Amino acid sequence: MFKIFSRLIFILTLIGCSKYDEVKEKFSFAFPNYVTCNVVRVISGNTFDCQLQNIDIETIELIGVQISPSFKSRASEFSESCLRRGLPVKLEFDVGRYDGINIFAYVYVPGKGMLNALLIEEGYAEYNGRRSNVKYEKHLLSLQERAKEQGKGIWGEVK
């Protein structure tokens, strides 16, 4: 217990220094870039409503996920199968977090992993990166290439 307390005091002391951003980067584990929320309803394959801290309901848009109009209903069904009402999910943010309407996030579903990646990997969506939100660009693009090679989802219809 003393070890944990002394580490916490050490980190809090460092936060007060003038190199706040540098310290924050080195101790990023103490400053998580995510929040948890509870799913309220799925709007589409790449958007859903989520209740944050039992107060506000916000619309979440999956970063890097673009749904083809021909796969809109299938992508929505897939997202609905992953995001049931009341399910706590983890939202991880990138640089661009909000456009005035939606909150942009990578969404982690318990026991399934990152929903953004699952949609692309299964061929329900394709990667669509925004300049500022590219934290997982290489990973998502590699999943898209694999889905193309395997002819999954939209890539099976393209042949």
PDB file of C-alpha atoms in Angstrom:
ATOM      1  CA  MET A   1       0.000   0.000   0.000  1.00  0.00           C
ATOM      2  CA  PHE A   2       2.827   2.379   0.879  1.00  0.00           C
ATOM      3  CA  LYS A   3       4.497   1.686  -2.506  1.00  0.00           C
ATOM      4  CA  ILE A   4       1.378   2.643  -4.417  1.00  0.00           C
ATOM      5  CA  PHE A   5       0.871   5.758  -2.318  1.00  0.00           C
ATOM      6  CA  SER A   6       4.489   6.882  -2.750  1.00  0.00           C
ATOM      7  CA  ARG A   7       4.290   6.367  -6.538  1.00  0.00           C
ATOM      8  CA  LEU A   8       1.111   8.389  -6.687  1.00  0.00           C
ATOM      9  CA  ILE A   9       2.734  11.223  -4.705  1.00  0.00           C
ATOM     10  CA  PHE A  10       5.758  11.076  -7.027  1.00  0.00           C
ATOM     11  CA  ILE A  11       3.562  11.350 -10.132  1.00  0.00           C
ATOM     12  CA  LEU A  12       1.505  14.175  -8.670  1.00  0.00           C
ATOM     13  CA  THR A  13       4.709  16.036  -7.814  1.00  0.00           C
ATOM     14  CA  LEU A  14       5.941  15.678 -11.382  1.00  0.00           C
ATOM     15  CA  ILE A  15       2.659  16.988 -12.736  1.00  0.00           C
ATOM     16  CA  GLY A  16       3.278  20.270 -10.990  1.00  0.00           C
ATOM     17  CA  CYS A  17       6.559  20.846 -12.806  1.00  0.00           C
ATOM     18  CA  SER A  18       6.903  23.156 -15.808  1.00  0.00           C
ATOM     19  CA  LYS A  19       7.401  20.258 -18.219  1.00  0.00           C
ATOM     20  CA  TYR A  20       3.830  19.046 -17.785  1.00  0.00           C
ATOM     21  CA  ASP A  21       3.379  17.698 -21.337  1.00  0.00           C
ATOM     22  CA  GLU A  22       6.682  15.835 -21.256  1.00  0.00           C
ATOM     23  CA  VAL A  23       5.850  14.251 -17.916  1.00  0.00           C
ATOM     24  CA  LYS A  24       2.335  13.433 -19.078  1.00  0.00           C
ATOM     25  CA  GLU A  25       3.780  11.609 -22.103  1.00  0.00           C
ATOM     26  CA  LYS A  26       6.217   9.581 -19.967  1.00  0.00           C
ATOM     27  CA  PHE A  27       3.514   8.679 -17.479  1.00  0.00           C
ATOM     28  CA  SER A  28       0.668   8.204 -19.949  1.00  0.00           C
ATOM     29  CA  PHE A  29      -0.549   5.194 -17.954  1.00  0.00           C
ATOM     30  CA  ALA A  30      -1.612   7.643 -15.245  1.00  0.00           C
ATOM     31  CA  PHE A  31      -3.462   9.835 -17.778  1.00  0.00           C
ATOM     32  CA  PRO A  32      -5.604   7.459 -19.828  1.00  0.00           C
ATOM     33  CA  ASN A  33      -6.827   8.808 -23.127  1.00  0.00           C
ATOM     34  CA  TYR A  34     -10.126   6.995 -22.800  1.00  0.00           C
ATOM     35  CA  VAL A  35     -13.405   6.896 -20.934  1.00  0.00           C
ATOM     36  CA  THR A  36     -16.058   4.257 -20.431  1.00  0.00           C
ATOM     37  CA  CYS A  37     -19.702   4.686 -21.271  1.00  0.00           C
ATOM     38  CA  ASN A  38     -22.822   2.555 -21.532  1.00  0.00           C
ATOM     39  CA  VAL A  39     -24.395   1.841 -24.909  1.00  0.00           C
ATOM     40  CA  VAL A  40     -27.864   3.368 -25.312  1.00  0.00           C
ATOM     41  CA  ARG A  41     -28.673   2.461 -28.943  1.00  0.00           C
ATOM     42  CA  VAL A  42     -27.026   1.745 -32.278  1.00  0.00           C
ATOM     43  CA  ILE A  43     -27.794   4.371 -34.899  1.00  0.00           C
ATOM     44  CA  SER A  44     -25.846   2.886 -37.805  1.00  0.00           C
ATOM     45  CA  GLY A  45     -22.897   0.607 -38.409  1.00  0.00           C
ATOM     46  CA  ASN A  46     -20.421   3.275 -37.346  1.00  0.00           C
ATOM     47  CA  THR A  47     -22.414   5.441 -34.912  1.00  0.00           C
ATOM     48  CA  PHE A  48     -24.202   4.815 -31.646  1.00  0.00           C
ATOM     49  CA  ASP A  49     -25.462   6.678 -28.615  1.00  0.00           C
ATOM     50  CA  CYS A  50     -23.631   6.202 -25.349  1.00  0.00           C
ATOM     51  CA  GLN A  51     -24.288   7.479 -21.837  1.00  0.00           C
ATOM     52  CA  LEU A  52     -21.211   9.023 -20.262  1.00  0.00           C
ATOM     53  CA  GLN A  53     -20.861   8.895 -16.469  1.00  0.00           C
ATOM     54  CA  ASN A  54     -24.629   8.470 -15.994  1.00  0.00           C
ATOM     55  CA  ILE A  55     -25.207  12.051 -17.145  1.00  0.00           C
ATOM     56  CA  ASP A  56     -24.966  12.928 -20.832  1.00  0.00           C
ATOM     57  CA  ILE A  57     -25.911  10.827 -23.827  1.00  0.00           C
ATOM     58  CA  GLU A  58     -23.552  11.493 -26.715  1.00  0.00           C
ATOM     59  CA  THR A  59     -23.342  10.178 -30.256  1.00  0.00           C
ATOM     60  CA  ILE A  60     -20.117   8.267 -30.857  1.00  0.00           C
ATOM     61  CA  GLU A  61     -18.676   7.865 -34.356  1.00  0.00           C
ATOM     62  CA  LEU A  62     -16.083   5.172 -34.989  1.00  0.00           C
ATOM     63  CA  ILE A  63     -12.760   6.593 -36.159  1.00  0.00           C
ATOM     64  CA  GLY A  64     -11.557   5.378 -39.546  1.00  0.00           C
ATOM     65  CA  VAL A  65     -14.729   3.467 -40.448  1.00  0.00           C
ATOM     66  CA  GLN A  66     -16.670   4.251 -43.617  1.00  0.00           C
ATOM     67  CA  ILE A  67     -19.744   2.185 -44.440  1.00  0.00           C
ATOM     68  CA  SER A  68     -20.691   1.576 -48.054  1.00  0.00           C
ATOM     69  CA  PRO A  69     -24.381   2.342 -48.767  1.00  0.00           C
ATOM     70  CA  SER A  70     -24.822  -1.206 -50.085  1.00  0.00           C
ATOM     71  CA  PHE A  71     -23.615  -2.620 -46.743  1.00  0.00           C
ATOM     72  CA  LYS A  72     -25.370  -0.146 -44.439  1.00  0.00           C
ATOM     73  CA  SER A  73     -27.947  -2.591 -43.062  1.00  0.00           C
ATOM     74  CA  ARG A  74     -25.453  -5.484 -42.679  1.00  0.00           C
ATOM     75  CA  ALA A  75     -22.943  -3.229 -40.906  1.00  0.00           C
ATOM     76  CA  SER A  76     -25.695  -1.967 -38.592  1.00  0.00           C
ATOM     77  CA  GLU A  77     -26.736  -5.550 -37.772  1.00  0.00           C
ATOM     78  CA  PHE A  78     -23.120  -6.448 -36.997  1.00  0.00           C
ATOM     79  CA  SER A  79     -22.698  -3.411 -34.725  1.00  0.00           C
ATOM     80  CA  GLU A  80     -26.006  -4.196 -33.005  1.00  0.00           C
ATOM     81  CA  SER A  81     -24.768  -7.741 -32.328  1.00  0.00           C
ATOM     82  CA  CYS A  82     -21.705  -6.270 -30.587  1.00  0.00           C
ATOM     83  CA  LEU A  83     -23.284  -3.277 -28.828  1.00  0.00           C
ATOM     84  CA  ARG A  84     -26.257  -4.258 -26.702  1.00  0.00           C
ATOM     85  CA  ARG A  85     -28.107  -1.661 -24.615  1.00  0.00           C
ATOM     86  CA  GLY A  86     -26.400  -1.000 -21.265  1.00  0.00           C
ATOM     87  CA  LEU A  87     -23.093  -2.615 -22.299  1.00  0.00           C
ATOM     88  CA  PRO A  88     -20.102  -0.709 -20.888  1.00  0.00           C
ATOM     89  CA  VAL A  89     -17.608   0.046 -23.657  1.00  0.00           C
ATOM     90  CA  LYS A  90     -14.270   1.823 -23.606  1.00  0.00           C
ATOM     91  CA  LEU A  91     -13.783   4.862 -25.832  1.00  0.00           C
ATOM     92  CA  GLU A  92     -10.222   5.669 -26.838  1.00  0.00           C
ATOM     93  CA  PHE A  93      -9.581   9.038 -28.407  1.00  0.00           C
ATOM     94  CA  ASP A  94      -7.134  10.299 -30.978  1.00  0.00           C
ATOM     95  CA  VAL A  95      -6.250  13.889 -31.827  1.00  0.00           C
ATOM     96  CA  GLY A  96      -9.604  14.992 -33.295  1.00  0.00           C
ATOM     97  CA  ARG A  97     -12.233  14.160 -30.683  1.00  0.00           C
ATOM     98  CA  TYR A  98     -15.331  16.185 -31.541  1.00  0.00           C
ATOM     99  CA  ASP A  99     -16.881  17.896 -34.552  1.00  0.00           C
ATOM    100  CA  GLY A 100     -19.705  19.670 -32.746  1.00  0.00           C
ATOM    101  CA  ILE A 101     -22.081  16.771 -33.380  1.00  0.00           C
ATOM    102  CA  ASN A 102     -20.285  13.469 -32.757  1.00  0.00           C
ATOM    103  CA  ILE A 103     -17.466  12.284 -30.527  1.00  0.00           C
ATOM    104  CA  PHE A 104     -14.852  10.354 -32.515  1.00  0.00           C
ATOM    105  CA  ALA A 105     -13.417   7.257 -30.839  1.00  0.00           C
ATOM    106  CA  TYR A 106     -11.947   3.813 -31.136  1.00  0.00           C
ATOM    107  CA  VAL A 107     -14.488   1.622 -29.367  1.00  0.00           C
ATOM    108  CA  TYR A 108     -13.534  -1.451 -27.353  1.00  0.00           C
ATOM    109  CA  VAL A 109     -16.217  -4.044 -26.723  1.00  0.00           C
ATOM    110  CA  PRO A 110     -15.614  -6.433 -23.805  1.00  0.00           C
ATOM    111  CA  GLY A 111     -14.489  -9.834 -25.077  1.00  0.00           C
ATOM    112  CA  LYS A 112     -14.447  -8.760 -28.721  1.00  0.00           C
ATOM    113  CA  GLY A 113     -11.785  -6.057 -29.044  1.00  0.00           C
ATOM    114  CA  MET A 114     -11.862  -2.870 -31.115  1.00  0.00           C
ATOM    115  CA  LEU A 115     -15.172  -2.527 -32.985  1.00  0.00           C
ATOM    116  CA  ASN A 116     -13.564  -0.242 -35.588  1.00  0.00           C
ATOM    117  CA  ALA A 117     -11.132  -3.041 -36.489  1.00  0.00           C
ATOM    118  CA  LEU A 118     -13.803  -5.762 -36.438  1.00  0.00           C
ATOM    119  CA  LEU A 119     -15.992  -3.934 -38.962  1.00  0.00           C
ATOM    120  CA  ILE A 120     -13.059  -3.478 -41.343  1.00  0.00           C
ATOM    121  CA  GLU A 121     -11.678  -6.981 -40.780  1.00  0.00           C
ATOM    122  CA  GLU A 122     -15.038  -8.598 -41.573  1.00  0.00           C
ATOM    123  CA  GLY A 123     -15.545  -6.463 -44.690  1.00  0.00           C
ATOM    124  CA  TYR A 124     -18.536  -4.491 -43.385  1.00  0.00           C
ATOM    125  CA  ALA A 125     -16.633  -1.226 -43.776  1.00  0.00           C
ATOM    126  CA  GLU A 126     -13.548   0.266 -45.320  1.00  0.00           C
ATOM    127  CA  TYR A 127     -10.862   2.411 -43.764  1.00  0.00           C
ATOM    128  CA  ASN A 128     -11.353   6.154 -44.022  1.00  0.00           C
ATOM    129  CA  GLY A 129      -8.694   8.049 -42.126  1.00  0.00           C
ATOM    130  CA  ARG A 130      -8.888  11.683 -41.183  1.00  0.00           C
ATOM    131  CA  ARG A 131      -5.642  13.569 -41.144  1.00  0.00           C
ATOM    132  CA  SER A 132      -5.545  13.996 -37.392  1.00  0.00           C
ATOM    133  CA  ASN A 133      -6.907  10.583 -36.361  1.00  0.00           C
ATOM    134  CA  VAL A 134      -4.341   8.095 -37.599  1.00  0.00           C
ATOM    135  CA  LYS A 135      -3.173   6.351 -34.423  1.00  0.00           C
ATOM    136  CA  TYR A 136      -4.177   2.911 -35.780  1.00  0.00           C
ATOM    137  CA  GLU A 137      -4.048   3.669 -39.498  1.00  0.00           C
ATOM    138  CA  LYS A 138      -1.460   1.007 -40.374  1.00  0.00           C
ATOM    139  CA  HIS A 139      -3.292  -1.656 -38.393  1.00  0.00           C
ATOM    140  CA  LEU A 140      -6.694  -0.833 -39.896  1.00  0.00           C
ATOM    141  CA  LEU A 141      -5.261  -0.686 -43.424  1.00  0.00           C
ATOM    142  CA  SER A 142      -3.632  -4.095 -42.966  1.00  0.00           C
ATOM    143  CA  LEU A 143      -6.977  -5.540 -41.814  1.00  0.00           C
ATOM    144  CA  GLN A 144      -8.630  -4.024 -44.885  1.00  0.00           C
ATOM    145  CA  GLU A 145      -6.019  -5.582 -47.180  1.00  0.00           C
ATOM    146  CA  ARG A 146      -6.603  -8.981 -45.572  1.00  0.00           C
ATOM    147  CA  ALA A 147     -10.384  -8.611 -45.998  1.00  0.00           C
ATOM    148  CA  LYS A 148      -9.838  -7.709 -49.677  1.00  0.00           C
ATOM    149  CA  GLU A 149      -7.579 -10.731 -50.216  1.00  0.00           C
ATOM    150  CA  GLN A 150     -10.133 -13.023 -48.572  1.00  0.00           C
ATOM    151  CA  GLY A 151     -13.054 -11.462 -50.457  1.00  0.00           C
ATOM    152  CA  LYS A 152     -14.948 -10.675 -47.261  1.00  0.00           C
ATOM    153  CA  GLY A 153     -18.036  -8.499 -47.212  1.00  0.00           C
ATOM    154  CA  ILE A 154     -17.893  -5.559 -49.587  1.00  0.00           C
ATOM    155  CA  TRP A 155     -14.700  -6.923 -51.101  1.00  0.00           C
ATOM    156  CA  GLY A 156     -16.486 -10.114 -52.179  1.00  0.00           C
ATOM    157  CA  GLU A 157     -18.989  -8.049 -54.127  1.00  0.00           C
ATOM    158  CA  VAL A 158     -16.284  -5.964 -55.817  1.00  0.00           C
ATOM    159  CA  LYS A 159     -14.735  -8.933 -57.707  1.00  0.00           C
TER     160      LYS A 159
END
